[in-house]
Amino acid sequence: MGSGANHRHKPSLAVIGTGIAGLSAAYLLKDDYQVTVFESQARAGMGAHRVDYTSHGITRRIDIPLRIFCRGYYENLFALYKHIGVEIVTSDHSGIFSDETGRVILHYGNARWGGARLSYLKGHSWLSRAAWTIALQSRQFFARARRDIGRTDLADLSFGDYLQQSGAGHDFVETVLLPMMSVTCTCDYQAVRDYPAEIMLEYLTCGIHELGVMSAAKGVDDIVPRMLVDVKLRTNSPIAMIEPAGQQLRVVTKAGADQCFDQVVVAAQAQQAASMIFGFDERRALLNRIPFERSSMSVHTDQEILPAPVKRLSPVSYHVPRGSSRAEVSVDLTKAIARLSGQQTVFQTWNPMRRIAPNRELARVDFTRPTVTRDSREAVRALRANQNQPGNRLWLCGSYMAEKIPLLEAAVDSSVAVAEHLGAAIPWKASAPAAA
Ligand SMILES: Cc1cc2nc3c(=O)[nH]c(=O)nc-3n(C[C@H](O)[C@H](O)[C@H](O)COP(=O)(O)OP(=O)(O)OC[C@H]3O[C@@H](n4cnc5c(N)ncnc54)[C@H](O)[C@@H]3O)c2cc1C
């Protein structure tokens, strides 16, 4: 618990939102400020959506969504989890792609080879000309992307332009790349194409295929309490307004309670932040340039939506109907999450397009999520410049505030940047203490 600094007077600071951005900001700032954390939902946000699943007489908690990450892209997240003692395990995310008729187009598995993971064609895909074509186009795409990642003109290109210019294979792009990135970014294929090429290529060349993906061994319940130490937590406290009040900022809840703070960190999504800040017109206009998309996630046990008997399948199933704007993607949690192995099969399906039997659905949750365009990237740069002015008291962090895909890493990256501006030492960046 806490540092010896508790005895001196510390300035007050409010954090609005308890996604990973708000949690990590609160954790990093708690030694230097008296931190009060406000969350609109009944539980800390990162763990707000979850369901208990009982099978074989055992109850296990399922996070919604399941969150995965990989070495190579998640530098701050790994450092944070290591620092707070979160155990991390590998997760198999090999996949099967099928069309609107349920016909399997490509099925691949992952094998470990030394420290690396290799993908190989599985089942009938081994004999399928279409699958081999996609595999070849995939190799060509990644080889070219690794060569192109340093190109200075990528900043001016959308990912769609890049795919066209680089001659990426049509079948690979339509069947595999766009569906994979639409679930990674939880958005339409068009929004994937609109991402800046540089941001997409940075993610795609980070080594995710060779290093594999990981998840927190014990889920969100193990993560949230590790970050909410030495802070006051106010759940069920949606914030309606933040406005200047002399040398402080007034934070007003929707129920009308108000309190003034020396500093305020808004760690809600951009459109949510825009709706609560008053007297910051330029920032509000910039926040409104950050696009976002809606989607939903279902946790269920309905095996009917899978293309083949579940035992033979890789954990991730992509349903890719021609002409649709997104894929539907199901993860067999008993194969992907070690703590659920041995349970009866249960799935998480992003963007359910087909009917899931109501008596087999455990939960359905709607989400919004930012996307990145060349315009939003400029807006984020302007927001950062704006808040880094001397005397600023209102800080924005969240996955939209870093120049990355809005994943967990971007959210932590953004709270590290704010904490550094507010004078906090970042434990995993700390230099050795000066000799006395
Ligand atoms: C379906 C889905 C799957 C995903 N899978 C992955 C994955 O596998 N790996 C990965 O790295 N990332 C994944 N992500 C992205 C990741 O979840 C986000 O990057 C991350 O949650 C962003 O954190 P954040 O703190 O910026 O925002 P959020 O998590 O959105 O947190 C914002 C918080 O602010 C609160 N809030 C909003 N308005 C107010 C208000 N007025 N008053 C008080 N509180 C308020 C909200 O309730 C919420 O708790 C996924 C996202 C989705 C939607």
Coordinates of C-alpha atoms and ligand atoms in Angstrom, one line a residue, residues 16-22 38-41 44-46 65-69 74 183-184 186 237-240 254 267-269 272 276 295 297 350 367-369 397-400 406-409 411, ligand 1:
I16 CA -13.1 10.1 -15.1
G17 CA -13.5 6.6 -16.4
T18 CA -12.0 3.2 -15.4
G19 CA -11.1 1.5 -18.7
I20 CA -7.5 0.6 -18.7
A21 CA -6.5 4.2 -19.5
G22 CA -8.2 5.5 -16.4
F38 CA -15.3 8.4 -11.1
E39 CA -17.0 5.6 -13.1
S40 CA -20.5 5.8 -14.6
Q41 CA -21.1 2.0 -14.3
A44 CA -14.8 -0.5 -12.6
G45 CA -15.1 -0.2 -16.3
M46 CA -12.4 -2.6 -17.5
P65 CA -14.6 -8.8 -24.3
L66 CA -11.7 -11.3 -24.0
R67 CA -8.6 -9.2 -24.3
I68 CA -5.5 -10.5 -26.0
F69 CA -2.2 -8.9 -26.7
Y74 CA 2.3 -3.8 -26.3
V183 CA -12.3 -7.7 -35.6
T184 CA -9.0 -6.4 -34.2
T186 CA -13.9 -3.8 -34.2
S237 CA -21.2 8.2 -10.8
P238 CA -21.6 9.4 -14.4
I239 CA -20.0 12.8 -14.9
A240 CA -22.2 15.4 -16.6
K254 CA -25.4 13.6 -13.4
A267 CA -10.2 8.8 -19.5
A268 CA -13.5 8.3 -21.3
Q269 CA -13.8 7.8 -25.1
Q272 CA -17.9 10.9 -24.2
M276 CA -18.7 16.5 -20.7
S295 CA -20.6 -3.2 -32.4
M297 CA -20.4 -9.1 -28.6
W350 CA -18.1 -10.4 -32.2
F367 CA -19.6 -1.3 -27.4
T368 CA -18.3 1.8 -29.1
R369 CA -14.7 2.0 -30.2
C397 CA -6.3 10.0 -22.2
G398 CA -7.7 6.9 -23.7
S399 CA -7.0 4.5 -26.6
Y400 CA -7.8 7.3 -29.1
P406 CA -6.9 1.9 -30.3
L407 CA -6.0 -1.2 -28.3
L408 CA -5.0 -1.7 -24.7
E409 CA -1.4 -0.5 -25.5
A411 CA -4.7 3.4 -23.8
Ligands
LIG1 C1 -15.3 -6.0 -28.6 C2 -14.0 -5.5 -28.3 C3 -12.9 -6.3 -28.2 C4 -11.6 -5.8 -27.9 N1 -10.6 -6.7 -27.8 C5 -9.3 -6.2 -27.5 C6 -8.2 -7.1 -27.4 O1 -8.3 -8.3 -27.5 N2 -7.0 -6.6 -27.2 C7 -6.8 -5.2 -27.0 O2 -5.6 -4.8 -26.8 N3 -7.8 -4.3 -27.1 C8 -9.1 -4.8 -27.4 N4 -10.1 -4.0 -27.5 C9 -9.9 -2.6 -27.3 C10 -9.7 -2.2 -25.8 O3 -10.8 -2.8 -25.1 C11 -9.8 -0.7 -25.7 O4 -8.6 -0.2 -26.4 C12 -9.7 -0.3 -24.3 O5 -10.8 -0.8 -23.6 C13 -9.8 1.2 -24.3 O6 -9.7 1.6 -22.9 P1 -10.0 3.1 -22.5 O7 -9.7 3.2 -21.1 O8 -9.4 4.1 -23.5 O9 -11.6 3.3 -22.8 P2 -12.8 2.5 -22.2 O10 -12.5 1.1 -21.9 O11 -14.0 2.7 -23.2 O12 -13.1 3.2 -20.8 C14 -13.8 4.4 -20.7 C15 -14.5 4.4 -19.3 O13 -15.1 5.6 -19.1 C16 -16.4 5.4 -18.5 N5 -17.2 6.6 -18.8 C17 -17.6 7.1 -19.9 N6 -18.4 8.2 -19.8 C18 -18.3 8.5 -18.5 C19 -18.9 9.5 -17.7 N7 -19.7 10.5 -18.2 N8 -18.7 9.5 -16.3 C20 -17.9 8.5 -15.8 N9 -17.4 7.5 -16.5 C21 -17.6 7.5 -17.8 C22 -16.9 4.2 -19.2 O14 -17.9 3.6 -18.5 C23 -15.6 3.3 -19.3 O15 -15.5 2.6 -18.1 C24 -11.4 -4.5 -27.7 C25 -12.5 -3.6 -27.8 C26 -13.8 -4.1 -28.1 C27 -14.9 -3.1 -28.1

